């Protein structure tokens, strides 16, 4: 016997589930529909041009090469800092922290994620950047022969550059990577750990031989999640990196705009559908990239905890 | 002929692993130092940010007009005023977002646990919720822009912002509902069925109330998260330093937008207002987090 109430409620629940699926499809579809007309009248190569000029609707020219560089560079700087740090913090929380304090300590790290990104942006520009200036100048002076540490389109000690942005992003993605990694490390089978201990392994050797091989996939998955977050971060970067004049020189001392910050800062230009379409096209690229990165992250994560096999 | 080796008769020497070589000891100790230091390093930014906010934001926050006035009519160089207009916007937008998001998110969670289980739609929906939780907030804003403003031809408004925030809060609510429903013991459901209670009534009257504390906590945490979002605001609503209670019309301030806009004044007064608004926002988020913890204690299921 199927009651009416049951049928209604079940349809509601199933409908909500289907709605979520439709929602993601709608996001991709709407962005695509709005981007295509602008892409059709684009005067330059969308993927390979460094130009971005949407002021003249009859002569729209927009390419994403520079946006892609700033986005990727700042995210990679963030990953390079956050990945080792997160792994070490997760190991500390699961293997070293006193049992009574492990939970509160983990909570403190999670609190980093509660700070709004606009606040991180302010802190980055007003407080952190001046402190980093001597470091940036030193790197630029002594390692400048490596292209990415060479002169950017702004002085190395101007504070607001990809280097500062990357460090701020690292702080922002640290709780995500640490959270995922910590959970996987915690699931290391205690038989393996005790086995290693019984063989006389030191704590470090226990980590190297059991915890790390077991949790490595989870760590990589968590880092990908962090990367997805860093690629899409908007306001912190809009605050830190705004004020670019010259095109970037492909150094970490560049100033510029990421996909996300470019869109956010250009809202005043949203007057004509064709103009908006250019930004929507950039947003679509960002959507596709973060979709792929997140999907990959979940896939790697789902294989985590299986160790070597 | 003896087959056993002579050292069987000797007393066992202490096993090798009892004597830690210098190299292994050094490695182990340095690892301990490195991991402990990493935790210390990770906590520094949090304390540093909080210190900065208190140092620079406390003075404006403590002025008598801070929670009762707006910034309306102030010149960029005028000190004073308050964030009442921004609080109105932040709370209204968050409330409307929750109004749409909570029933929808809870129903998706109910579907995943009570109806879908291992069906293909449920698996797809779970995947899509994962993708949604990684959706950049600016893309959420752009989507609402493309839908609400370009396609429907409506104006920028606080309501459009609330819609974009729904996309960002939805995965949090779904995930927490799913997790909480999964730990409701099946015996509860079976007992209810045995009494002849229909499935939907079992879910509404037995399963959901049992999971209520966890779901409420998740909703609060989701709210705290979206209140700090700034990116969708920049493209979906204009900033006004005056009080506007109308979500559907006109420019409407909110705390994150106020922070962003006061920064662009470039004056000492604007900077003071900016830090004051930033401290207010973080305090609000901390308050909601605290409330979430309290709620989960008050409503906690009494096991046995």
Coordinates of C-alpha atoms in Angstrom, one line a residue:
Chain A
X1 CA 0.0 0.0 0.0
X2 CA 1.5 3.3 -1.0
X3 CA 0.0 6.3 0.8
X4 CA -0.4 9.7 -0.8
X5 CA 1.8 11.3 1.9
X6 CA 4.6 8.9 1.1
X7 CA 4.3 9.5 -2.6
X8 CA 4.4 13.3 -2.2
X9 CA 7.3 13.3 0.3
X10 CA 9.3 10.9 -1.8
X11 CA 8.8 13.0 -4.9
X12 CA 9.9 16.1 -3.0
X13 CA 13.1 14.4 -1.8
X14 CA 13.9 12.9 -5.2
X15 CA 13.1 16.2 -6.9
X16 CA 15.5 18.0 -4.6
X17 CA 18.2 15.5 -5.5
X18 CA 17.6 15.9 -9.2
X19 CA 17.6 19.7 -8.7
X20 CA 21.2 19.7 -7.4
X21 CA 22.3 17.7 -10.5
X22 CA 20.4 20.1 -12.8
X23 CA 21.9 23.1 -11.0
X24 CA 25.5 22.2 -11.9
X25 CA 24.4 21.5 -15.5
X26 CA 22.5 24.9 -15.5
X27 CA 25.6 26.7 -14.3
X28 CA 27.7 25.4 -17.1
X29 CA 25.0 25.9 -19.7
X30 CA 24.1 29.4 -18.7
X31 CA 27.7 30.6 -18.6
X32 CA 28.2 29.0 -22.1
X33 CA 25.1 30.5 -23.6
X34 CA 26.2 34.0 -22.4
X35 CA 29.8 33.6 -23.4
X36 CA 29.3 32.4 -26.9
X37 CA 28.1 35.7 -28.5
X38 CA 31.0 37.6 -27.1
X39 CA 33.5 34.9 -28.1
X40 CA 32.1 35.1 -31.7
X41 CA 32.9 38.8 -32.0
X42 CA 36.2 38.6 -30.2
X43 CA 39.0 40.2 -32.2
X44 CA 41.9 38.3 -30.7
X45 CA 42.6 34.8 -29.7
X46 CA 40.7 34.0 -26.5
X47 CA 43.2 31.5 -25.1
X48 CA 46.5 33.0 -26.3
X49 CA 46.1 36.7 -26.3
X50 CA 47.4 38.9 -23.5
X51 CA 45.1 41.8 -24.4
X52 CA 42.0 42.6 -22.4
X53 CA 40.0 45.5 -23.7
X54 CA 36.2 45.4 -23.5
X55 CA 35.6 49.1 -23.6
X56 CA 34.6 49.2 -27.3
X57 CA 31.8 46.9 -28.0
X58 CA 32.4 46.9 -31.7
X59 CA 36.0 45.9 -31.2
X60 CA 35.9 43.5 -28.3
X61 CA 39.4 42.1 -27.6
X62 CA 39.9 39.7 -24.8
X63 CA 42.4 37.0 -24.1
X64 CA 43.0 35.1 -20.9
X65 CA 46.8 34.3 -21.1
X66 CA 47.8 36.9 -18.4
X67 CA 44.9 36.0 -16.2
X68 CA 45.8 32.3 -16.4
X69 CA 49.4 33.1 -15.5
X70 CA 48.6 35.1 -12.4
X71 CA 45.9 32.6 -11.3
X72 CA 48.2 29.6 -11.7
X73 CA 51.3 31.3 -10.4
X74 CA 49.7 32.5 -7.1
X75 CA 48.0 29.1 -6.6
X76 CA 51.3 27.2 -7.2
X77 CA 53.2 29.5 -4.7
X78 CA 50.4 28.7 -2.2
X79 CA 50.6 25.0 -2.8
X80 CA 54.4 25.0 -2.5
X81 CA 54.1 26.5 1.0
X82 CA 50.9 24.9 2.2
X83 CA 51.5 21.3 1.1
X84 CA 54.6 20.5 3.3
X85 CA 53.2 22.6 6.1
X86 CA 49.8 20.9 6.1
X87 CA 51.4 17.4 6.0
X88 CA 53.6 18.3 9.0
X89 CA 50.6 19.9 10.9
X90 CA 48.5 16.8 10.2
X91 CA 51.2 14.5 11.4
X92 CA 51.7 16.6 14.5
X93 CA 47.9 16.5 15.3
X94 CA 47.6 12.8 14.7
X95 CA 50.9 11.4 16.0
X96 CA 52.4 13.9 18.4
X97 CA 49.8 16.1 20.0
X98 CA 48.8 15.0 23.6
X99 CA 45.6 13.1 23.3
X100 CA 43.6 15.6 25.4
X101 CA 44.8 18.5 23.2
X102 CA 44.6 16.9 19.8
X103 CA 40.9 17.9 19.3
X104 CA 41.2 21.5 20.5
X105 CA 44.4 22.0 18.5
X106 CA 42.7 20.7 15.3
X107 CA 39.8 23.1 16.0
X108 CA 42.2 26.0 16.2
X109 CA 43.6 25.1 12.7
X110 CA 40.0 24.8 11.4
X111 CA 39.3 28.3 12.8
X112 CA 41.7 29.6 10.1
X113 CA 39.0 28.8 7.6
X114 CA 36.4 30.9 9.5
X115 CA 38.2 34.1 8.8
X116 CA 36.5 35.8 5.7
X117 CA 38.7 36.1 2.7
X118 CA 38.3 39.9 2.5
X119 CA 39.9 40.1 6.0
X120 CA 42.8 38.0 4.8
X121 CA 43.2 40.4 1.9
X122 CA 43.4 43.4 4.2
X123 CA 45.8 41.6 6.5
X124 CA 47.9 40.6 3.5
X125 CA 48.2 44.1 2.1
X126 CA 48.4 46.2 5.2
X127 CA 50.2 44.0 7.6
X128 CA 52.0 41.0 6.0
X129 CA 53.3 42.7 2.8
X130 CA 55.5 45.3 4.6
X131 CA 57.0 42.5 6.7
X132 CA 57.7 40.4 3.5
X133 CA 59.3 43.2 1.6
X134 CA 62.9 42.6 2.8
X135 CA 62.4 38.9 2.1
X136 CA 61.1 39.6 -1.4
X137 CA 64.0 42.0 -2.1
X138 CA 66.5 39.5 -1.0
X139 CA 65.1 36.7 -3.1
X140 CA 64.9 39.0 -6.1
X141 CA 68.5 40.2 -5.6
X142 CA 70.1 36.9 -4.9
X143 CA 68.0 34.4 -6.9
X144 CA 66.9 36.8 -9.6
X145 CA 68.8 34.9 -12.3
X146 CA 66.1 32.2 -12.0
X147 CA 63.4 33.7 -14.3
X148 CA 60.4 33.3 -11.9
X149 CA 62.4 35.2 -9.2
X150 CA 63.5 37.9 -11.7
X151 CA 62.0 41.4 -11.9
X152 CA 58.3 41.6 -12.3
X153 CA 56.1 44.4 -13.5
X154 CA 56.3 46.0 -10.1
X155 CA 59.2 46.6 -7.7
X156 CA 59.9 43.5 -5.6
X157 CA 59.5 45.5 -2.4
X158 CA 56.1 46.9 -3.4
X159 CA 54.5 44.3 -1.3
X160 CA 51.4 43.6 -3.4
X161 CA 52.5 40.9 -5.7
X162 CA 52.1 37.2 -6.5
X163 CA 54.6 36.3 -3.8
X164 CA 52.5 38.0 -1.0
X165 CA 49.3 36.7 -2.6
X166 CA 50.6 33.1 -2.6
X167 CA 51.5 33.2 1.1
X168 CA 48.1 34.6 2.0
X169 CA 46.5 31.9 -0.2
X170 CA 48.6 29.3 1.6
X171 CA 47.2 30.4 4.9
X172 CA 43.7 30.1 3.5
X173 CA 44.0 26.6 2.0
X174 CA 46.0 25.2 4.9
X175 CA 42.9 24.2 7.0
X176 CA 41.4 22.3 4.0
X177 CA 44.5 20.3 3.2
X178 CA 45.2 19.7 6.9
X179 CA 41.7 18.6 7.6
X180 CA 41.5 16.0 4.8
X181 CA 45.1 14.7 5.6
X182 CA 44.4 14.5 9.3
X183 CA 41.4 12.4 8.8
X184 CA 43.2 9.9 6.5
X185 CA 46.2 9.7 8.8
X186 CA 43.9 8.9 11.7
X187 CA 42.5 5.9 9.8
X188 CA 45.9 4.2 9.6
X189 CA 45.2 0.6 10.9
X190 CA 46.6 0.4 14.4
X191 CA 47.8 -3.1 13.7
X192 CA 50.3 -1.7 11.2
X193 CA 51.4 1.0 13.6
X194 CA 51.8 -1.5 16.5
X195 CA 53.5 -3.9 14.2
X196 CA 56.1 -1.3 13.3
X197 CA 56.5 -0.4 17.0
X198 CA 57.0 -4.0 17.9
X199 CA 59.8 -4.2 15.4
X200 CA 61.5 -1.4 17.2
X201 CA 60.7 1.5 14.9
X202 CA 61.1 5.0 16.2
X203 CA 58.2 7.3 16.0
X204 CA 59.6 8.8 12.8
X205 CA 60.1 5.4 11.3
X206 CA 56.5 4.4 12.2
X207 CA 55.3 7.5 10.3
X208 CA 57.6 6.8 7.3
X209 CA 56.7 3.1 7.0
X210 CA 53.0 3.0 7.9
X211 CA 51.2 6.4 8.4
X212 CA 52.6 8.1 5.3
X213 CA 52.2 5.3 2.7
X214 CA 48.7 4.8 4.0
X215 CA 47.7 8.4 3.9
X216 CA 49.6 9.7 0.9
X217 CA 46.7 9.5 -1.5
X218 CA 44.5 11.4 0.9
X219 CA 47.1 14.1 1.3
X220 CA 47.4 14.5 -2.5
X221 CA 43.5 14.6 -2.8
X222 CA 43.4 17.2 0.0
X223 CA 46.0 19.3 -1.7
X224 CA 44.0 19.2 -4.9
X225 CA 41.0 20.4 -3.0
X226 CA 43.2 23.2 -1.7
X227 CA 44.3 24.0 -5.2
X228 CA 40.7 24.2 -6.4
X229 CA 40.1 26.7 -3.6
X230 CA 43.2 28.8 -4.4
X231 CA 42.3 28.9 -8.1
X232 CA 38.9 30.3 -7.4
X233 CA 39.7 32.6 -4.5
X234 CA 38.6 36.1 -5.4
X235 CA 38.5 38.9 -2.9
X236 CA 41.8 38.4 -1.1
X237 CA 43.5 38.5 -4.4
X238 CA 41.4 41.4 -5.7
X239 CA 42.6 43.4 -2.6
X240 CA 46.3 42.3 -2.8
X241 CA 47.0 42.2 -6.5
X242 CA 45.0 45.1 -7.8
X243 CA 46.7 48.1 -9.4
X244 CA 48.5 46.5 -12.3
X245 CA 49.8 48.7 -15.0
X246 CA 52.1 46.9 -17.3
X247 CA 51.6 43.3 -18.5
X248 CA 53.2 40.7 -16.2
X249 CA 56.8 39.6 -16.8
X250 CA 56.2 36.0 -15.6
X251 CA 57.9 36.5 -12.3
X252 CA 56.4 35.9 -8.8
X253 CA 56.9 39.7 -8.3
X254 CA 54.2 40.4 -10.8
X255 CA 51.1 42.4 -10.0
X256 CA 47.9 41.6 -12.0
X257 CA 44.5 40.0 -12.0
X258 CA 43.4 36.4 -11.7
X259 CA 40.3 35.1 -13.5
X260 CA 38.3 35.6 -10.4
X261 CA 39.6 39.0 -9.3
X262 CA 39.4 40.4 -12.8
X263 CA 35.7 39.5 -12.9
X264 CA 35.0 40.9 -9.4
X265 CA 36.8 44.2 -10.0
X266 CA 35.1 44.8 -13.4
X267 CA 31.5 44.9 -12.2
X268 CA 31.4 48.6 -13.0
X269 CA 31.9 47.7 -16.6
X270 CA 28.9 45.4 -16.7
X271 CA 26.8 47.5 -19.0
X272 CA 26.3 45.6 -22.2
X273 CA 25.6 41.9 -22.6
X274 CA 28.5 41.5 -25.0
X275 CA 30.9 43.1 -22.5
X276 CA 29.6 40.9 -19.7
X277 CA 30.0 37.9 -22.0
X278 CA 33.7 38.4 -22.1
X279 CA 33.9 38.1 -18.3
X280 CA 31.5 35.2 -18.3
X281 CA 33.8 33.5 -20.8
X282 CA 36.6 33.9 -18.3
X283 CA 34.3 32.7 -15.5
X284 CA 33.5 29.6 -17.6
X285 CA 37.2 28.8 -18.0
X286 CA 37.5 29.1 -14.2
X287 CA 34.4 26.9 -13.7
X288 CA 35.8 24.2 -16.0
X289 CA 39.2 24.3 -14.3
X290 CA 37.9 24.1 -10.8
X291 CA 35.4 21.4 -11.9
X292 CA 38.2 19.2 -13.2
X293 CA 40.5 19.9 -10.2
X294 CA 37.7 19.1 -7.7
X295 CA 36.6 16.0 -9.5
X296 CA 40.2 14.7 -9.7
X297 CA 40.6 15.5 -6.0
X298 CA 37.5 13.5 -5.0
X299 CA 38.7 10.6 -7.1
X300 CA 42.1 10.5 -5.6
X301 CA 40.7 10.9 -2.1
X302 CA 38.3 8.0 -2.7
X303 CA 41.2 5.8 -3.4
X304 CA 43.0 7.0 -0.2
X305 CA 43.6 4.8 2.8
X306 CA 44.3 1.8 0.6
X307 CA 48.1 2.3 1.0
X308 CA 50.4 0.4 -1.3
X309 CA 48.4 -2.9 -1.9
Chain B
X1 CA 76.2 -34.6 14.6
X2 CA 74.8 -31.5 16.2
X3 CA 72.5 -29.6 13.9
X4 CA 71.8 -26.7 16.2
X5 CA 74.2 -23.9 16.3
X6 CA 76.2 -23.4 19.5
X7 CA 74.8 -20.0 20.3
X8 CA 71.5 -21.6 21.2
X9 CA 73.0 -22.3 24.5
X10 CA 74.2 -18.8 25.1
X11 CA 72.0 -16.3 26.8
X12 CA 70.3 -14.0 24.4
X13 CA 72.0 -10.7 23.9
X14 CA 69.7 -7.6 24.1
X15 CA 68.1 -7.2 20.7
X16 CA 69.5 -4.7 18.3
X17 CA 66.5 -2.4 18.4
X18 CA 67.1 -1.6 22.1
X19 CA 70.2 0.3 21.1
X20 CA 69.2 3.2 19.0
X21 CA 72.0 4.4 16.8
X22 CA 72.9 8.1 16.8
X23 CA 71.6 8.6 13.3
X24 CA 68.1 7.1 13.9
X25 CA 67.8 9.0 17.2
X26 CA 68.8 12.3 15.5
X27 CA 66.3 11.7 12.7
X28 CA 63.5 10.9 15.1
X29 CA 64.2 13.9 17.3
X30 CA 64.5 16.3 14.3
X31 CA 61.1 15.0 13.0
X32 CA 59.5 15.7 16.3
X33 CA 60.9 19.2 16.3
X34 CA 59.9 19.9 12.7
X35 CA 56.3 18.7 13.2
X36 CA 55.8 20.6 16.4
X37 CA 57.2 23.7 14.9
X38 CA 54.9 23.3 11.9
X39 CA 51.8 23.4 14.2
X40 CA 53.2 26.6 15.9
X41 CA 53.8 28.2 12.5
X42 CA 50.2 27.4 11.3
X43 CA 48.7 29.1 14.4
X44 CA 50.7 32.3 13.9
X45 CA 48.5 33.8 11.1
X46 CA 45.3 33.2 13.0
X47 CA 46.6 35.0 16.1
X48 CA 48.2 37.7 13.9
X49 CA 45.0 38.4 12.0
X50 CA 43.0 38.5 15.3
X51 CA 45.5 40.8 16.9
X52 CA 45.5 43.1 13.8
X53 CA 41.7 43.3 13.9
X54 CA 41.6 44.2 17.6
X55 CA 44.4 46.7 17.3
X56 CA 42.9 48.6 14.4
X57 CA 39.2 47.8 14.6
X58 CA 38.4 48.2 18.3
X59 CA 38.5 52.0 18.5
X60 CA 35.7 52.6 15.8
X61 CA 33.7 49.6 17.2
X62 CA 33.6 51.2 20.6
X63 CA 32.2 54.5 19.5
X64 CA 28.6 55.0 20.7
X65 CA 27.1 55.3 17.2
X66 CA 28.7 52.1 15.7
X67 CA 25.7 49.8 16.0
X68 CA 23.0 52.4 15.6
X69 CA 24.1 54.7 12.7
X70 CA 25.0 54.2 9.1
X71 CA 27.8 55.9 7.1
X72 CA 25.3 57.9 5.2
X73 CA 26.3 61.5 4.5
X74 CA 29.8 61.2 5.9
X75 CA 32.6 62.6 3.8
X76 CA 35.5 60.2 3.2
X77 CA 37.5 62.2 5.7
X78 CA 34.8 62.2 8.5
X79 CA 35.3 59.8 11.4
X80 CA 32.3 58.4 13.1
X81 CA 29.2 56.7 11.8
X82 CA 28.3 53.0 12.2
X83 CA 27.6 49.8 10.4
X84 CA 23.9 49.5 11.1
X85 CA 23.1 49.6 7.3
X86 CA 25.6 46.8 6.7
X87 CA 24.3 44.7 9.5
X88 CA 20.8 45.0 8.1
X89 CA 22.0 43.8 4.7
X90 CA 24.1 41.0 6.0
X91 CA 21.4 39.6 8.2
X92 CA 18.6 40.0 5.6
X93 CA 20.6 38.4 2.9
X94 CA 21.7 35.5 5.1
X95 CA 18.1 35.0 6.4
X96 CA 16.7 34.8 2.9
X97 CA 19.5 32.5 1.8
X98 CA 18.8 30.2 4.8
X99 CA 15.1 30.3 4.0
X100 CA 15.7 28.8 0.6
X101 CA 18.7 26.7 1.4
X102 CA 17.6 24.9 4.5
X103 CA 14.5 23.1 3.3
X104 CA 16.2 22.3 -0.1
X105 CA 19.4 21.1 1.5
X106 CA 17.7 19.0 4.1
X107 CA 15.4 17.4 1.4
X108 CA 18.5 16.5 -0.7
X109 CA 20.0 14.9 2.4
X110 CA 16.8 13.0 3.1
X111 CA 16.8 11.8 -0.5
X112 CA 20.4 10.6 -0.4
X113 CA 20.0 8.7 2.8
X114 CA 16.3 7.6 3.0
X115 CA 15.4 7.1 -0.7
X116 CA 18.3 7.2 -3.0
X117 CA 20.9 5.1 -1.2
X118 CA 22.9 3.5 -4.0
X119 CA 20.9 4.6 -6.9
X120 CA 22.6 6.2 -9.9
X121 CA 20.8 9.6 -9.3
X122 CA 22.0 9.6 -5.7
X123 CA 25.6 8.9 -6.7
X124 CA 25.4 11.7 -9.3
X125 CA 23.8 14.1 -6.8
X126 CA 26.6 13.3 -4.2
X127 CA 29.2 14.1 -6.9
X128 CA 27.4 17.3 -7.8
X129 CA 27.3 18.4 -4.2
X130 CA 31.0 17.8 -4.0
X131 CA 31.5 20.0 -7.1
X132 CA 29.2 22.6 -5.7
X133 CA 31.3 22.8 -2.5
X134 CA 34.3 23.6 -4.6
X135 CA 32.5 26.1 -6.8
X136 CA 34.3 29.5 -6.7
X137 CA 32.1 32.1 -5.2
X138 CA 32.7 34.4 -8.1
X139 CA 31.3 31.7 -10.5
X140 CA 28.2 31.4 -8.3
X141 CA 27.8 35.2 -8.6
X142 CA 28.3 35.1 -12.4
X143 CA 25.8 32.3 -12.8
X144 CA 23.1 34.3 -10.9
X145 CA 24.1 37.4 -12.9
X146 CA 23.6 35.4 -16.2
X147 CA 20.3 34.1 -14.9
X148 CA 18.7 36.8 -12.9
X149 CA 20.0 39.9 -14.5
X150 CA 20.9 39.1 -18.1
X151 CA 18.2 36.5 -18.7
X152 CA 15.3 37.7 -16.5
X153 CA 16.2 41.3 -17.0
X154 CA 15.9 42.1 -13.2
X155 CA 18.0 44.6 -11.3
X156 CA 21.0 44.1 -9.1
X157 CA 19.6 43.6 -5.6
X158 CA 20.2 42.1 -2.2
X159 CA 17.9 39.2 -3.3
X160 CA 20.2 38.3 -6.2
X161 CA 23.0 38.1 -3.6
X162 CA 21.0 35.8 -1.4
X163 CA 20.4 33.5 -4.4
X164 CA 24.1 33.3 -5.1
X165 CA 24.8 32.5 -1.4
X166 CA 22.3 29.6 -1.6
X167 CA 24.6 27.9 -4.1
X168 CA 27.5 28.3 -1.6
X169 CA 25.6 27.2 1.5
X170 CA 23.7 24.3 -0.1
X171 CA 26.6 21.8 -0.1
X172 CA 27.2 22.5 3.6
X173 CA 23.6 21.8 4.6
X174 CA 23.3 18.7 2.4
X175 CA 26.6 17.2 3.7
X176 CA 25.7 17.7 7.3
X177 CA 22.2 16.4 6.9
X178 CA 23.5 13.3 5.1
X179 CA 26.1 12.6 7.8
X180 CA 23.6 13.1 10.6
X181 CA 20.8 10.9 9.1
X182 CA 23.3 8.1 8.5
X183 CA 24.0 7.9 12.3
X184 CA 20.4 7.6 13.2
X185 CA 20.0 3.9 14.2
X186 CA 17.9 1.8 11.9
X187 CA 16.1 0.3 14.9
X188 CA 14.3 3.6 15.4
X189 CA 13.0 3.5 11.8
X190 CA 12.0 -0.1 12.1
X191 CA 10.2 0.4 15.4
X192 CA 8.2 3.2 13.8
X193 CA 7.3 1.1 10.8
X194 CA 6.2 -1.7 13.0
X195 CA 3.7 0.6 14.6
X196 CA 2.3 1.3 11.2
X197 CA 3.6 4.8 10.8
X198 CA 4.1 5.8 7.2
X199 CA 7.7 6.3 6.0
X200 CA 7.4 10.0 5.4
X201 CA 6.0 10.5 8.9
X202 CA 8.8 8.4 10.3
X203 CA 11.3 10.6 8.6
X204 CA 9.6 13.9 9.7
X205 CA 8.7 12.9 13.3
X206 CA 11.4 10.4 14.3
X207 CA 14.5 10.5 12.0
X208 CA 14.8 14.3 11.5
X209 CA 14.2 15.2 15.1
X210 CA 16.8 12.7 16.2
X211 CA 19.4 14.3 13.9
X212 CA 18.2 17.8 14.6
X213 CA 21.1 19.1 16.8
X214 CA 23.7 18.1 14.2
X215 CA 21.7 19.6 11.3
X216 CA 21.2 22.9 13.2
X217 CA 24.9 23.1 14.0
X218 CA 25.7 22.5 10.3
X219 CA 23.2 25.2 9.2
X220 CA 24.8 27.7 11.6
X221 CA 28.3 26.9 10.3
X222 CA 27.1 27.3 6.8
X223 CA 25.6 30.7 7.7
X224 CA 28.8 31.7 9.3
X225 CA 30.6 30.8 6.1
X226 CA 28.4 32.7 3.6
X227 CA 28.3 35.8 5.8
X228 CA 31.9 36.5 5.0
X229 CA 31.6 36.0 1.2
X230 CA 32.4 39.1 -0.8
X231 CA 32.9 38.1 -4.4
X232 CA 29.2 37.6 -5.4
X233 CA 28.3 40.9 -3.7
X234 CA 30.7 42.9 -5.9
X235 CA 28.8 42.0 -9.1
X236 CA 25.3 41.4 -7.8
X237 CA 24.5 44.4 -5.7
X238 CA 25.6 48.0 -5.5
X239 CA 27.0 49.5 -2.3
X240 CA 25.1 52.2 -0.5
X241 CA 26.1 53.8 2.8
X242 CA 22.5 54.4 3.6
X243 CA 20.1 52.0 5.3
X244 CA 18.0 50.0 2.9
X245 CA 15.6 47.4 4.2
X246 CA 14.3 46.5 0.7
X247 CA 16.0 43.3 -0.5
X248 CA 14.4 43.6 -4.0
X249 CA 15.2 47.1 -4.9
X250 CA 18.2 49.4 -4.8
X251 CA 21.7 49.2 -3.5
X252 CA 22.2 47.4 -0.2
X253 CA 25.3 47.3 2.0
X254 CA 26.5 44.3 3.9
X255 CA 29.6 43.9 6.1
X256 CA 32.0 42.4 3.5
X257 CA 30.9 44.9 0.9
X258 CA 31.4 47.8 3.4
X259 CA 34.9 46.6 4.2
X260 CA 35.8 46.4 0.5
X261 CA 34.2 49.8 -0.4
X262 CA 35.6 51.7 2.6
X263 CA 39.1 50.6 1.5
X264 CA 38.7 52.4 -1.7
X265 CA 38.2 55.7 0.0
X266 CA 42.0 55.7 0.7
X267 CA 41.6 58.0 3.8
X268 CA 42.5 57.5 7.4
X269 CA 38.8 57.7 8.3
X270 CA 37.9 55.2 5.7
X271 CA 40.6 52.9 6.9
X272 CA 39.3 53.1 10.4
X273 CA 35.8 52.3 9.3
X274 CA 37.2 49.4 7.2
X275 CA 38.9 47.8 10.1
X276 CA 35.9 48.4 12.4
X277 CA 33.6 46.6 9.9
X278 CA 36.2 43.8 9.6
X279 CA 36.2 43.3 13.3
X280 CA 32.4 43.4 13.5
X281 CA 32.2 40.8 10.8
X282 CA 34.6 38.4 12.5
X283 CA 32.9 38.9 15.8
X284 CA 29.5 38.1 14.2
X285 CA 30.9 34.9 12.6
X286 CA 32.5 33.9 15.9
X287 CA 29.2 34.6 17.7
X288 CA 27.4 32.3 15.3
X289 CA 30.0 29.6 15.6
X290 CA 29.6 29.8 19.4
X291 CA 25.8 29.6 19.0
X292 CA 26.2 26.5 16.9
X293 CA 28.2 24.8 19.6
X294 CA 25.6 25.8 22.2
X295 CA 22.8 24.6 20.1
X296 CA 24.4 21.2 19.5
X297 CA 24.7 20.8 23.3
X298 CA 21.2 21.9 24.1
X299 CA 19.5 19.8 21.5
X300 CA 21.9 16.9 21.7
X301 CA 20.1 13.5 21.5
X302 CA 19.9 11.8 24.9
X303 CA 21.3 8.4 24.1
X304 CA 19.8 5.8 26.5

